[in-house]
C-alpha positions as a Python dict, from the first residue, in 0.01 Angstrom:
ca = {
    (1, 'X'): (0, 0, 0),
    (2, 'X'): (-178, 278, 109),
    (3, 'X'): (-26, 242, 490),
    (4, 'X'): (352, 199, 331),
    (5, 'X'): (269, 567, 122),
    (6, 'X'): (181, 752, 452),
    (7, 'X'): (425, 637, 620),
    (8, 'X'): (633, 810, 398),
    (9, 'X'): (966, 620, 433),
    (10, 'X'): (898, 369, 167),
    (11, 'X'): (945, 508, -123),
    (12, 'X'): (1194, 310, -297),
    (13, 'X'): (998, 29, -183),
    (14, 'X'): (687, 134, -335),
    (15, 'X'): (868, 254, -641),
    (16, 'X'): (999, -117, -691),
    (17, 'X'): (655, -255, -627),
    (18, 'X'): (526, -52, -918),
    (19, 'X'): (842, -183, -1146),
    (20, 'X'): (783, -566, -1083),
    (21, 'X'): (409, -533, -1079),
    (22, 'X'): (324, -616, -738),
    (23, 'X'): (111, -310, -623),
    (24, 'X'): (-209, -447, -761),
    (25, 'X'): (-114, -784, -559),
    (26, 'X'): (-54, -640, -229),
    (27, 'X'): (-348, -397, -268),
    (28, 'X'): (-604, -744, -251),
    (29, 'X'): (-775, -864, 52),
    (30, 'X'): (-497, -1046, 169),
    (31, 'X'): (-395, -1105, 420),
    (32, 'X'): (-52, -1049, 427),
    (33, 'X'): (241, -984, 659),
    (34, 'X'): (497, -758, 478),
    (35, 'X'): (853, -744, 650),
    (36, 'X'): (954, -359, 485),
    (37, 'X'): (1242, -246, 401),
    (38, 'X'): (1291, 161, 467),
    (39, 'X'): (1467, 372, 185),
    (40, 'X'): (1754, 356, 427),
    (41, 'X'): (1724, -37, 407),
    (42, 'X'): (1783, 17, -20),
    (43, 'X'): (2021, 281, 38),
    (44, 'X'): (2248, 0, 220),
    (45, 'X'): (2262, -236, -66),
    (46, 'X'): (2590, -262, -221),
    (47, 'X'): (2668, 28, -509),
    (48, 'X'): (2428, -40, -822),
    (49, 'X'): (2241, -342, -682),
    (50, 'X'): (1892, -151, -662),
    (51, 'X'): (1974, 40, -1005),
    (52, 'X'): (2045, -311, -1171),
    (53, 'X'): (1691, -455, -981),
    (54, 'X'): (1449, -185, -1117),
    (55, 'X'): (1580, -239, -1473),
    (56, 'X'): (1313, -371, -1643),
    (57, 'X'): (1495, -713, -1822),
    (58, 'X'): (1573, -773, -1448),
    (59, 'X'): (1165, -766, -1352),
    (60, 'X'): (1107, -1123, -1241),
    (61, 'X'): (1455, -1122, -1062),
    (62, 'X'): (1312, -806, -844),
    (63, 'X'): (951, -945, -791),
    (64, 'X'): (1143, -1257, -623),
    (65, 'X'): (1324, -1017, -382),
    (66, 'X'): (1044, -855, -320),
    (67, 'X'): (816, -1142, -262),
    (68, 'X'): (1051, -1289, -29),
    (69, 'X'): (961, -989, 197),
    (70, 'X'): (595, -1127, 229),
    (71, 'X'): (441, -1416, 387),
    (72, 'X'): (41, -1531, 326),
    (73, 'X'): (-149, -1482, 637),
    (74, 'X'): (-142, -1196, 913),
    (75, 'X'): (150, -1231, 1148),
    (76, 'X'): (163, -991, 1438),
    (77, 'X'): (482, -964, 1597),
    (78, 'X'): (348, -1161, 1928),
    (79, 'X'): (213, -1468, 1690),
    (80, 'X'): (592, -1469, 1600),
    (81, 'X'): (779, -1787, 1688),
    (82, 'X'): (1123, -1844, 1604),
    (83, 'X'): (1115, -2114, 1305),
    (84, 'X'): (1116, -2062, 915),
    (85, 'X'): (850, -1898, 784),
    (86, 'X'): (769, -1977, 378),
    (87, 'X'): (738, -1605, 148),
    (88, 'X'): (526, -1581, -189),
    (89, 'X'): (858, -1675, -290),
    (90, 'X'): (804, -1977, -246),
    (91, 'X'): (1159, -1979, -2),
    (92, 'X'): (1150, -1984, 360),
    (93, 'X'): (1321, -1667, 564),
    (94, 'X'): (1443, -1744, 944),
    (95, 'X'): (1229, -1570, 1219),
    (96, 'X'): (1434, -1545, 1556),
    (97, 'X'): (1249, -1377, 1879),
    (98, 'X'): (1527, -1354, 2070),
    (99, 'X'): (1650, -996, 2207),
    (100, 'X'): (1418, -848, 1935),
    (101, 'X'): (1248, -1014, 1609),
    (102, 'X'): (1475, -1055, 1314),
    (103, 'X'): (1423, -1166, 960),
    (104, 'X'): (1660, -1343, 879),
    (105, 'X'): (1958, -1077, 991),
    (106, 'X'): (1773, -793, 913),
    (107, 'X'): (1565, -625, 1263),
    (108, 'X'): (1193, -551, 1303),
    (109, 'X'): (1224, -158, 1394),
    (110, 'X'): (894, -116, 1422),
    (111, 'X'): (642, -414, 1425),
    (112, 'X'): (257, -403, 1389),
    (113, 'X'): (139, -165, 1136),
    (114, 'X'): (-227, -212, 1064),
    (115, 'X'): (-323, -215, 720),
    (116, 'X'): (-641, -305, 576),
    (117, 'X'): (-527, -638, 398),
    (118, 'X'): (-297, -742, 656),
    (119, 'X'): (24, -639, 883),
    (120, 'X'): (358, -448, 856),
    (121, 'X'): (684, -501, 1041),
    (122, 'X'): (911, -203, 914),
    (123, 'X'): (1278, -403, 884),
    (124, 'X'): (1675, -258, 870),
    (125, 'X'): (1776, -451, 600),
    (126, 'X'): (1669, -581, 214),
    (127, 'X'): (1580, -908, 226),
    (128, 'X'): (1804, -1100, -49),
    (129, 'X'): (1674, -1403, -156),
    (130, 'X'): (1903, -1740, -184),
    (131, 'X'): (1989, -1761, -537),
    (132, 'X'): (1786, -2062, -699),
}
């Protein structure tokens, strides 16, 4: 957590941590490899889609999104193969290596952020997970 607030372009992502109650979570010993979305990432989503997630009736819908951007363990971006790789969401998201790691179809900008509990690959796109 503390890693994501220096970096300084997370803050939508760390507000929506704090509305589905994940902070404390991702601030244990982990490990964990978090794929983050930047504000830019949010600011993408189609018109109202992040207004409707951070509503509070809508918290366990929001802590699934943003569980699907984490994975148990500490992945750095050359332990990467391409295969599925299961979230805390309990739901699988596609890794592919080639030209460049992707998520699913969102890209790794900038992979390998240290963090004290684990690893951060900074990614274009919001993860969406598949609806249940």
């Amino acid at each position: 957590m503390d890693v994501a607030t220096e970096a300084g372009s997370f803050s939508t992502l760390l507000k929506a941590l704090e509305a589905a109650d994940l902070v404390k979570t991702l601030s244990e010993e982990g490990p964990f490899t978090v794929f983050a979305p930047t504000d830019e990432a949010f600011a993408a989503l189609p018109n109202g889609t992040l207004d409707d997630l951070l509503k509070p009736e809508n918290k366990e819908k929001l802590k699934r999104v943003l569980s699907y951007h984490v994975v148990s363990g500490e992945l750095l971006s050359q332990n990467l193969e391409a295969g599925k790789v299961t979230t805390l969401a309990e739901v699988p998201v596609e890794i592919s290596v080639k030209d460049g790691i992707r998520v699913n179809d969102a890209k790794v900008a900038t992979p390998d952020l240290k963090a004290s509990n684990g690893i951060i690959h900074v990614i274009d796109k919001v993860l969406l997970p598949p609806e249940k």
